[in-house]
């Protein structure tokens, strides 16, 4: 039964997947022994494995069973010993296009004894359910439902059963696709199925006893494979727009046309074949890969820039009955520079006026078939003949691509009436894939006549003259000619420039005469040359310019002159000093150096000359001289003996410095300057004195019992008044402060706890604490009543060597305390006899009105100013020494 099922499956495959009438890949059947040794040949290269009739060539074979192998010629052999009854496996054949073909191989055993029914029953009973997985074909035609297969369980032999199915296609999407006859087990499909949507269904079947509804067998997993049907035509995928250079080589890959098919992969249903419908002389396409290539190397963009290529795609490898589709690919040919610019005319002519320059004289058009506004089209022009003097310039009009010919130097028609040139046009990009070359064209320019002004000949006239010539001396004649008449008739001459006004020009003849002294040494002369500009004017008022350059010859008209007539000579004590004296002469050789130096006739004999050179001499002391100013007569003459006696004022001094033989006198009074070492000594002394002061302060303020204070607020201490300059040892041994939690006499509602700590001068001293502050107070007797004096709000608390800022005793509390004290004092004074306290007693005066501009003049008028507590915020470190002593004494008693 199993073998027949396999045979049916293979036949179904061969029927459902026909390639064409000539490409039928039927299964390979082989009758073999039950026991196969290794290396046993199952079949030699068959027509199926060699794809005969398919028009394809196999390139690789693969066996689905590891016990078998396929040689490169299609021969199937065993790799190891195998024992079989019936064997089914597949051989996959890959063709030259990369497509995979499947060929089923069915092996049947020659020994019939192995096919006994007992064995078959044993195998069927072992699996309990029958049959094998089911197959349906997609998109079957009505009517529905259609029977698929019958399922049965061996438990039906002993039980009366019914069947039930559930799962995909039954109870889940797509619900109701499959139904089952509960009594017979017939599986049916109710409608057509699209394999591209549901390629496979997996559900299960169950069998129950009809009476007890208990399963009589384990459930059966059922797989229904949807067999593919060639119901989808291939479709193009992606863009079909390509570019390639024109005149590319044949075989150049242009691009790839992509297509896909929704049918089952690796089957003939998805084997797509590509075919060109047109432009087959220009392009070719691979029939299975879709790669588009150039077929010719004569693709010309100028003939056709965009080529529309029709392409057919067909499945089943292009066989009849296959589904197809048609599309269009666009191939754009890109430009290369295969066309040089060409001239429209064989000769171009133009005109230019003489004496004109930097003017456009001709436009030369060209044609170019290449793409506009690209380097292949843009032209570059050059005058290749007739431009040795650089009279022309070529440019390109960026809009029209025309050549523009400019004349940059003027022409003289009398010399050159006609000019012949040759212009060559090129592209910015070089020529490729063409035998053409750059083209040239002749150009003829006619120079038109113009009435010109007179012309000097030569344009620049050089005249050699000596300086200091007498005025009126004629040094030359400079004339101009009319270009047309070639004579000087009617021409007049004028000066344009003469910086020193040395020359006059005779208007009618052009003679040049000396007007002022010509001086070669003048700053107007450069390299012995002096320039004069002359203008010539004809009868028609046309002008022409020329230049006269005077080459001035030197004469001996300058004497040598000493540069520095007040040199400084450094006093070297007992050694004789010297100084260099230099002279200059504006004349040239042989009227200048070498100079002759001599001492004047009236020199005093204290000087001598030595080491004379061409322009200098060393003046040296003949005797030792003190500091002072000395006058030395010195005679200096040039090579021709022209010279005079000059005076040199030599200053002898003690030089502060001397650089390259040139001295610089020092200060006249040595006591007026300390010098750098003196200044340094003063600075160091000041620094040492400052350091000493800092050390003294440090030692004077340091004690072994010193309390660490943190003066972060810069205030808080109070200087107590005392009749002694400092507390003695007896004061330190006694406590004179008392502590309390409040201020005596302040009406603030805070409980106060007064503790007597000790006595000060026989009186009770008390200290009050309020929050974090300290209020010190003492008592004083007034008669029989004791009054509390205002205490010192020192704003600090000494405890554990820590200084804390006090901020709770404010100005209002202070004034309340002062008021209480004054009220009691005035009451006491009023009770005593008259005159005892003089003016301190409160008097009663008459009302003088609204008040006085001077304010109150009583004894208590300035109470507010004297009793203010603001000074507590500014005591700072002045209070620290006294606080240190007080704290030390108090701390030892506590």
mmCIF file of C-alpha atoms in Angstrom, residues 211-529:
data_model
loop_
_atom_site.group_PDB
_atom_site.id
_atom_site.type_symbol
_atom_site.label_atom_id
_atom_site.label_comp_id
_atom_site.label_asym_id
_atom_site.label_seq_id
_atom_site.Cartn_x
_atom_site.Cartn_y
_atom_site.Cartn_z
ATOM 1 C CA UNK A 211 -21.805 5.179 24.087
ATOM 2 C CA UNK A 212 -19.363 6.390 26.694
ATOM 3 C CA UNK A 213 -17.927 9.366 24.746
ATOM 4 C CA UNK A 214 -14.502 8.354 25.941
ATOM 5 C CA UNK A 215 -11.547 8.532 23.560
ATOM 6 C CA UNK A 216 -10.633 5.094 22.350
ATOM 7 C CA UNK A 217 -7.331 6.085 20.810
ATOM 8 C CA UNK A 218 -4.776 8.869 21.057
ATOM 9 C CA UNK A 219 -5.591 11.870 18.916
ATOM 10 C CA UNK A 220 -4.246 12.017 15.357
ATOM 11 C CA UNK A 221 -2.334 15.138 14.157
ATOM 12 C CA UNK A 222 -3.484 15.828 10.620
ATOM 13 C CA UNK A 223 -1.495 17.879 8.121
ATOM 14 C CA UNK A 224 -3.133 19.006 4.903
ATOM 15 C CA UNK A 225 -0.681 20.404 2.359
ATOM 16 C CA UNK A 226 -2.077 22.783 -0.255
ATOM 17 C CA UNK A 227 -0.477 21.913 -3.549
ATOM 18 C CA UNK A 228 0.567 24.833 -5.706
ATOM 19 C CA UNK A 229 -1.159 25.688 -8.900
ATOM 20 C CA UNK A 230 0.278 28.047 -11.436
ATOM 21 C CA UNK A 231 -2.301 30.722 -10.804
ATOM 22 C CA UNK A 232 -0.074 33.781 -10.347
ATOM 23 C CA UNK A 233 1.579 35.598 -13.203
ATOM 24 C CA UNK A 234 5.068 36.977 -12.529
ATOM 25 C CA UNK A 235 5.310 40.640 -11.569
ATOM 26 C CA UNK A 236 8.061 43.238 -12.068
ATOM 27 C CA UNK A 237 9.818 44.430 -8.935
ATOM 28 C CA UNK A 238 11.652 47.732 -8.466
ATOM 29 C CA UNK A 239 12.537 50.500 -10.887
ATOM 30 C CA UNK A 240 13.232 49.778 -14.510
ATOM 31 C CA UNK A 241 15.194 52.950 -15.309
ATOM 32 C CA UNK A 242 18.860 52.526 -16.269
ATOM 33 C CA UNK A 243 21.710 54.673 -17.565
ATOM 34 C CA UNK A 244 24.768 53.791 -19.614
ATOM 35 C CA UNK A 245 27.373 55.820 -21.455
ATOM 36 C CA UNK A 246 26.999 56.125 -25.166
ATOM 37 C CA UNK A 247 29.480 54.146 -27.256
ATOM 38 C CA UNK A 248 30.131 51.802 -24.341
ATOM 39 C CA UNK A 249 31.682 48.430 -25.088
ATOM 40 C CA UNK A 250 29.437 45.573 -26.133
ATOM 41 C CA UNK A 251 28.672 43.420 -23.100
ATOM 42 C CA UNK A 252 28.648 46.324 -20.653
ATOM 43 C CA UNK A 253 26.145 45.553 -17.882
ATOM 44 C CA UNK A 254 23.427 48.180 -17.824
ATOM 45 C CA UNK A 255 21.331 46.867 -14.954
ATOM 46 C CA UNK A 256 19.068 44.075 -13.781
ATOM 47 C CA UNK A 257 15.334 43.699 -14.300
ATOM 48 C CA UNK A 258 13.813 42.079 -11.230
ATOM 49 C CA UNK A 259 10.624 40.035 -11.142
ATOM 50 C CA UNK A 260 8.869 37.746 -8.676
ATOM 51 C CA UNK A 261 6.109 35.123 -8.654
ATOM 52 C CA UNK A 262 3.819 34.361 -5.726
ATOM 53 C CA UNK A 263 3.621 30.685 -6.578
ATOM 54 C CA UNK A 264 5.652 28.062 -4.728
ATOM 55 C CA UNK A 265 9.379 28.729 -4.866
ATOM 56 C CA UNK A 266 11.838 26.324 -6.493
ATOM 57 C CA UNK A 267 9.100 24.987 -8.744
ATOM 58 C CA UNK A 268 8.587 25.561 -12.457
ATOM 59 C CA UNK A 269 5.694 27.819 -11.480
ATOM 60 C CA UNK A 270 8.217 30.429 -10.335
ATOM 61 C CA UNK A 271 10.878 29.858 -12.975
ATOM 62 C CA UNK A 272 10.721 33.209 -14.803
ATOM 63 C CA UNK A 273 12.120 33.746 -18.246
ATOM 64 C CA UNK A 274 12.955 37.260 -19.559
ATOM 65 C CA UNK A 275 12.547 38.182 -23.219
ATOM 66 C CA UNK A 276 13.180 41.502 -25.047
ATOM 67 C CA UNK A 277 10.355 42.603 -27.299
ATOM 68 C CA UNK A 278 12.298 45.360 -29.135
ATOM 69 C CA UNK A 279 15.729 47.097 -29.347
ATOM 70 C CA UNK A 280 17.313 43.674 -29.714
ATOM 71 C CA UNK A 281 20.042 45.197 -31.901
ATOM 72 C CA UNK A 282 21.054 47.510 -29.045
ATOM 73 C CA UNK A 283 20.524 45.410 -25.904
ATOM 74 C CA UNK A 284 20.300 41.835 -24.709
ATOM 75 C CA UNK A 285 18.899 40.303 -21.518
ATOM 76 C CA UNK A 286 19.754 37.112 -19.711
ATOM 77 C CA UNK A 287 16.705 34.863 -19.984
ATOM 78 C CA UNK A 288 16.751 33.722 -16.338
ATOM 79 C CA UNK A 289 18.634 36.418 -14.355
ATOM 80 C CA UNK A 290 17.196 39.498 -16.089
ATOM 81 C CA UNK A 291 20.604 41.182 -16.435
ATOM 82 C CA UNK A 292 20.424 43.796 -19.196
ATOM 83 C CA UNK A 293 23.601 44.382 -21.212
ATOM 84 C CA UNK A 294 24.691 46.445 -24.213
ATOM 85 C CA UNK A 295 24.769 44.420 -27.387
ATOM 86 C CA UNK A 296 26.527 46.995 -29.564
ATOM 87 C CA UNK A 297 29.265 49.562 -29.037
ATOM 88 C CA UNK A 298 27.519 52.035 -31.360
ATOM 89 C CA UNK A 299 24.945 53.394 -28.913
ATOM 90 C CA UNK A 300 24.710 57.057 -29.904
ATOM 91 C CA UNK A 301 23.094 59.569 -27.565
ATOM 92 C CA UNK A 302 22.885 62.162 -30.315
ATOM 93 C CA UNK A 303 20.728 59.727 -32.338
ATOM 94 C CA UNK A 304 18.495 58.562 -29.459
ATOM 95 C CA UNK A 305 18.946 59.642 -25.876
ATOM 96 C CA UNK A 306 16.207 57.554 -24.201
ATOM 97 C CA UNK A 307 15.491 54.008 -25.416
ATOM 98 C CA UNK A 308 12.234 52.347 -24.321
ATOM 99 C CA UNK A 309 12.731 48.584 -24.173
ATOM 100 C CA UNK A 310 9.756 46.203 -23.934
ATOM 101 C CA UNK A 311 10.349 43.160 -21.715
ATOM 102 C CA UNK A 312 8.195 40.043 -21.298
ATOM 103 C CA UNK A 313 8.425 37.899 -18.183
ATOM 104 C CA UNK A 314 6.919 34.392 -18.250
ATOM 105 C CA UNK A 315 6.881 31.602 -15.658
ATOM 106 C CA UNK A 316 7.238 27.871 -16.283
ATOM 107 C CA UNK A 317 10.609 28.744 -17.782
ATOM 108 C CA UNK A 318 8.870 30.333 -20.756
ATOM 109 C CA UNK A 319 7.028 27.145 -21.745
ATOM 110 C CA UNK A 320 3.639 27.230 -23.370
ATOM 111 C CA UNK A 321 0.865 27.540 -20.847
ATOM 112 C CA UNK A 322 3.006 29.664 -18.557
ATOM 113 C CA UNK A 323 1.648 32.939 -17.242
ATOM 114 C CA UNK A 324 3.303 36.140 -18.449
ATOM 115 C CA UNK A 325 3.484 39.874 -17.974
ATOM 116 C CA UNK A 326 4.914 42.735 -20.052
ATOM 117 C CA UNK A 327 6.723 45.857 -18.894
ATOM 118 C CA UNK A 328 8.953 48.619 -20.216
ATOM 119 C CA UNK A 329 12.488 49.519 -19.199
ATOM 120 C CA UNK A 330 13.957 52.943 -19.973
ATOM 121 C CA UNK A 331 17.659 53.091 -20.836
ATOM 122 C CA UNK A 332 19.134 56.609 -20.873
ATOM 123 C CA UNK A 333 22.357 57.102 -22.796
ATOM 124 C CA UNK A 334 24.662 59.523 -21.011
ATOM 125 C CA UNK A 335 26.821 61.899 -22.977
ATOM 126 C CA UNK A 336 30.532 61.632 -23.706
ATOM 127 C CA UNK A 337 32.588 64.129 -25.662
ATOM 128 C CA UNK A 338 32.508 62.378 -29.020
ATOM 129 C CA UNK A 339 31.672 65.506 -31.042
ATOM 130 C CA UNK A 340 34.094 68.439 -31.383
ATOM 131 C CA UNK A 341 32.774 71.979 -31.867
ATOM 132 C CA UNK A 342 32.458 72.834 -35.579
ATOM 133 C CA UNK A 343 32.524 76.256 -37.237
ATOM 134 C CA UNK A 344 29.566 77.357 -39.329
ATOM 135 C CA UNK A 345 31.681 79.310 -41.798
ATOM 136 C CA UNK A 346 34.932 78.560 -43.578
ATOM 137 C CA UNK A 347 36.238 82.132 -43.122
ATOM 138 C CA UNK A 348 35.322 84.862 -40.647
ATOM 139 C CA UNK A 349 35.970 88.554 -41.387
ATOM 140 C CA UNK A 350 35.937 91.631 -39.166
ATOM 141 C CA UNK A 351 37.029 95.276 -38.897
ATOM 142 C CA UNK A 352 38.893 97.201 -36.241
ATOM 143 C CA UNK A 353 39.726 100.892 -35.987
ATOM 144 C CA UNK A 354 43.363 101.721 -35.637
ATOM 145 C CA UNK A 355 44.579 102.901 -32.254
ATOM 146 C CA UNK A 356 41.706 101.079 -30.499
ATOM 147 C CA UNK A 357 42.389 98.595 -27.730
ATOM 148 C CA UNK A 358 40.414 96.294 -25.444
ATOM 149 C CA UNK A 359 37.498 96.211 -27.878
ATOM 150 C CA UNK A 360 35.393 93.285 -29.141
ATOM 151 C CA UNK A 361 35.888 92.983 -32.889
ATOM 152 C CA UNK A 362 34.312 89.607 -33.817
ATOM 153 C CA UNK A 363 31.888 86.904 -32.601
ATOM 154 C CA UNK A 364 32.613 83.382 -33.910
ATOM 155 C CA UNK A 365 29.707 80.871 -33.567
ATOM 156 C CA UNK A 366 30.181 77.077 -33.392
ATOM 157 C CA UNK A 367 27.973 73.997 -33.250
ATOM 158 C CA UNK A 368 28.367 71.044 -30.865
ATOM 159 C CA UNK A 369 26.081 67.996 -30.755
ATOM 160 C CA UNK A 370 26.995 67.049 -27.223
ATOM 161 C CA UNK A 371 24.812 67.826 -24.219
ATOM 162 C CA UNK A 372 24.363 71.562 -23.691
ATOM 163 C CA UNK A 373 26.016 73.285 -20.746
ATOM 164 C CA UNK A 374 28.331 70.390 -20.003
ATOM 165 C CA UNK A 375 32.132 70.264 -20.376
ATOM 166 C CA UNK A 376 31.504 68.204 -23.509
ATOM 167 C CA UNK A 377 29.681 71.181 -25.061
ATOM 168 C CA UNK A 378 31.420 74.258 -23.645
ATOM 169 C CA UNK A 379 34.006 75.605 -26.079
ATOM 170 C CA UNK A 380 37.426 77.126 -25.434
ATOM 171 C CA UNK A 381 38.971 79.353 -28.105
ATOM 172 C CA UNK A 382 42.586 80.179 -28.875
ATOM 173 C CA UNK A 383 44.344 82.276 -31.491
ATOM 174 C CA UNK A 384 46.800 79.681 -32.751
ATOM 175 C CA UNK A 385 48.348 81.795 -35.548
ATOM 176 C CA UNK A 386 49.113 85.542 -35.876
ATOM 177 C CA UNK A 387 49.289 86.410 -32.160
ATOM 178 C CA UNK A 388 52.991 86.433 -31.447
ATOM 179 C CA UNK A 389 52.845 90.015 -30.164
ATOM 180 C CA UNK A 390 49.894 89.265 -27.881
ATOM 181 C CA UNK A 391 47.519 91.684 -29.643
ATOM 182 C CA UNK A 392 44.422 89.456 -29.168
ATOM 183 C CA UNK A 393 42.414 87.808 -26.451
ATOM 184 C CA UNK A 394 39.746 85.111 -26.858
ATOM 185 C CA UNK A 395 36.817 84.532 -24.519
ATOM 186 C CA UNK A 396 33.688 82.353 -24.581
ATOM 187 C CA UNK A 397 30.130 83.664 -24.319
ATOM 188 C CA UNK A 398 28.657 81.394 -21.590
ATOM 189 C CA UNK A 399 25.132 81.650 -23.021
ATOM 190 C CA UNK A 400 25.703 81.177 -26.737
ATOM 191 C CA UNK A 401 29.046 79.308 -26.625
ATOM 192 C CA UNK A 402 30.387 81.782 -29.213
ATOM 193 C CA UNK A 403 34.022 82.792 -29.400
ATOM 194 C CA UNK A 404 34.688 86.487 -28.624
ATOM 195 C CA UNK A 405 37.771 88.031 -30.283
ATOM 196 C CA UNK A 406 39.190 91.105 -28.515
ATOM 197 C CA UNK A 407 41.974 93.456 -29.679
ATOM 198 C CA UNK A 408 44.016 94.394 -26.603
ATOM 199 C CA UNK A 409 46.800 96.336 -28.344
ATOM 200 C CA UNK A 410 46.161 99.124 -30.882
ATOM 201 C CA UNK A 411 46.993 98.752 -34.596
ATOM 202 C CA UNK A 412 48.627 101.279 -36.903
ATOM 203 C CA UNK A 413 46.908 101.146 -40.280
ATOM 204 C CA UNK A 414 49.887 102.697 -41.982
ATOM 205 C CA UNK A 415 51.949 99.718 -40.867
ATOM 206 C CA UNK A 416 49.393 96.890 -40.862
ATOM 207 C CA UNK A 417 46.251 97.453 -42.955
ATOM 208 C CA UNK A 418 45.115 93.789 -42.839
ATOM 209 C CA UNK A 419 45.630 91.142 -40.138
ATOM 210 C CA UNK A 420 45.229 87.385 -40.753
ATOM 211 C CA UNK A 421 44.681 84.985 -37.869
ATOM 212 C CA UNK A 422 43.713 81.376 -37.172
ATOM 213 C CA UNK A 423 41.318 80.475 -34.337
ATOM 214 C CA UNK A 424 40.968 76.947 -32.895
ATOM 215 C CA UNK A 425 37.984 75.750 -30.857
ATOM 216 C CA UNK A 426 38.219 73.021 -28.209
ATOM 217 C CA UNK A 427 35.983 71.624 -25.477
ATOM 218 C CA UNK A 428 36.628 71.686 -21.781
ATOM 219 C CA UNK A 429 36.572 67.867 -21.816
ATOM 220 C CA UNK A 430 38.863 65.824 -24.092
ATOM 221 C CA UNK A 431 37.517 63.907 -27.072
ATOM 222 C CA UNK A 432 36.832 60.189 -26.512
ATOM 223 C CA UNK A 433 35.721 57.281 -28.708
ATOM 224 C CA UNK A 434 35.908 59.297 -31.915
ATOM 225 C CA UNK A 435 38.365 59.839 -34.723
ATOM 226 C CA UNK A 436 37.461 63.538 -35.069
ATOM 227 C CA UNK A 437 39.943 66.270 -34.025
ATOM 228 C CA UNK A 438 39.729 69.899 -32.950
ATOM 229 C CA UNK A 439 38.872 72.279 -35.764
ATOM 230 C CA UNK A 440 40.388 75.645 -36.753
ATOM 231 C CA UNK A 441 39.119 78.490 -38.921
ATOM 232 C CA UNK A 442 40.915 81.470 -40.580
ATOM 233 C CA UNK A 443 40.032 85.017 -39.479
ATOM 234 C CA UNK A 444 40.744 88.206 -41.444
ATOM 235 C CA UNK A 445 40.670 91.647 -39.772
ATOM 236 C CA UNK A 446 40.763 94.929 -41.702
ATOM 237 C CA UNK A 447 42.314 97.908 -39.870
ATOM 238 C CA UNK A 448 40.350 101.044 -40.686
ATOM 239 C CA UNK A 449 42.047 104.439 -40.947
ATOM 240 C CA UNK A 450 41.751 107.114 -38.261
ATOM 241 C CA UNK A 451 43.103 110.664 -38.155
ATOM 242 C CA UNK A 452 45.973 110.302 -35.696
ATOM 243 C CA UNK A 453 47.995 112.799 -33.802
ATOM 244 C CA UNK A 454 51.704 113.457 -34.356
ATOM 245 C CA UNK A 455 54.151 110.796 -33.282
ATOM 246 C CA UNK A 456 57.569 111.392 -31.786
ATOM 247 C CA UNK A 457 60.434 109.481 -33.233
ATOM 248 C CA UNK A 458 61.878 107.966 -31.222
ATOM 249 C CA UNK A 459 59.234 107.624 -28.560
ATOM 250 C CA UNK A 460 61.914 108.131 -25.883
ATOM 251 C CA UNK A 461 64.855 110.444 -26.564
ATOM 252 C CA UNK A 462 68.053 110.016 -24.509
ATOM 253 C CA UNK A 463 70.369 113.070 -24.181
ATOM 254 C CA UNK A 464 73.743 113.166 -22.393
ATOM 255 C CA UNK A 465 74.325 116.531 -20.657
ATOM 256 C CA UNK A 466 76.710 117.820 -18.025
ATOM 257 C CA UNK A 467 75.448 119.389 -14.881
ATOM 258 C CA UNK A 468 75.804 123.131 -14.256
ATOM 259 C CA UNK A 469 75.469 124.059 -17.951
ATOM 260 C CA UNK A 470 74.806 127.777 -18.548
ATOM 261 C CA UNK A 471 71.197 128.806 -19.010
ATOM 262 C CA UNK A 472 70.128 129.014 -22.660
ATOM 263 C CA UNK A 473 72.432 126.200 -23.785
ATOM 264 C CA UNK A 474 70.733 124.054 -26.478
ATOM 265 C CA UNK A 475 71.024 120.397 -25.489
ATOM 266 C CA UNK A 476 69.015 118.861 -28.374
ATOM 267 C CA UNK A 477 65.910 118.862 -30.585
ATOM 268 C CA UNK A 478 62.857 116.568 -30.190
ATOM 269 C CA UNK A 479 60.454 116.560 -33.187
ATOM 270 C CA UNK A 480 57.278 114.660 -34.047
ATOM 271 C CA UNK A 481 55.897 113.593 -37.480
ATOM 272 C CA UNK A 482 52.344 113.391 -38.782
ATOM 273 C CA UNK A 483 51.609 109.672 -39.502
ATOM 274 C CA UNK A 484 49.738 110.460 -42.697
ATOM 275 C CA UNK A 485 51.993 113.179 -44.210
ATOM 276 C CA UNK A 486 55.242 111.946 -42.633
ATOM 277 C CA UNK A 487 56.406 115.564 -41.927
ATOM 278 C CA UNK A 488 56.461 118.031 -39.021
ATOM 279 C CA UNK A 489 54.706 120.943 -40.666
ATOM 280 C CA UNK A 490 52.401 122.886 -38.349
ATOM 281 C CA UNK A 491 53.310 120.895 -35.239
ATOM 282 C CA UNK A 492 53.872 122.753 -31.972
ATOM 283 C CA UNK A 493 55.642 121.482 -28.863
ATOM 284 C CA UNK A 494 54.882 121.927 -25.171
ATOM 285 C CA UNK A 495 56.201 120.586 -21.875
ATOM 286 C CA UNK A 496 53.977 118.218 -19.916
ATOM 287 C CA UNK A 497 56.278 117.606 -16.970
ATOM 288 C CA UNK A 498 59.607 119.090 -15.847
ATOM 289 C CA UNK A 499 59.850 118.746 -12.035
ATOM 290 C CA UNK A 500 62.833 121.109 -11.636
ATOM 291 C CA UNK A 501 61.898 123.435 -14.489
ATOM 292 C CA UNK A 502 65.407 122.895 -15.886
ATOM 293 C CA UNK A 503 64.483 122.862 -19.604
ATOM 294 C CA UNK A 504 62.485 125.046 -21.970
ATOM 295 C CA UNK A 505 61.042 123.792 -25.277
ATOM 296 C CA UNK A 506 60.957 126.015 -28.352
ATOM 297 C CA UNK A 507 57.325 125.795 -29.461
ATOM 298 C CA UNK A 508 57.885 125.835 -33.224
ATOM 299 C CA UNK A 509 61.089 123.811 -33.548
ATOM 300 C CA UNK A 510 61.145 121.457 -30.572
ATOM 301 C CA UNK A 511 64.578 122.674 -29.441
ATOM 302 C CA UNK A 512 65.496 121.917 -25.814
ATOM 303 C CA UNK A 513 67.364 124.644 -23.906
ATOM 304 C CA UNK A 514 68.714 124.889 -20.358
ATOM 305 C CA UNK A 515 66.456 127.086 -18.226
ATOM 306 C CA UNK A 516 67.912 126.468 -14.742
ATOM 307 C CA UNK A 517 70.974 124.814 -13.247
ATOM 308 C CA UNK A 518 71.072 121.105 -13.902
ATOM 309 C CA UNK A 519 72.261 119.448 -10.690
ATOM 310 C CA UNK A 520 73.129 115.774 -10.718
ATOM 311 C CA UNK A 521 73.023 115.672 -6.940
ATOM 312 C CA UNK A 522 69.406 116.938 -6.843
ATOM 313 C CA UNK A 523 66.782 114.597 -5.276
ATOM 314 C CA UNK A 524 64.887 114.947 -8.579
ATOM 315 C CA UNK A 525 67.560 112.836 -10.256
ATOM 316 C CA UNK A 526 67.418 109.038 -10.060
ATOM 317 C CA UNK A 527 70.425 107.028 -11.191
ATOM 318 C CA UNK A 528 71.806 110.135 -12.919
ATOM 319 C CA UNK A 529 68.601 110.401 -15.000
#
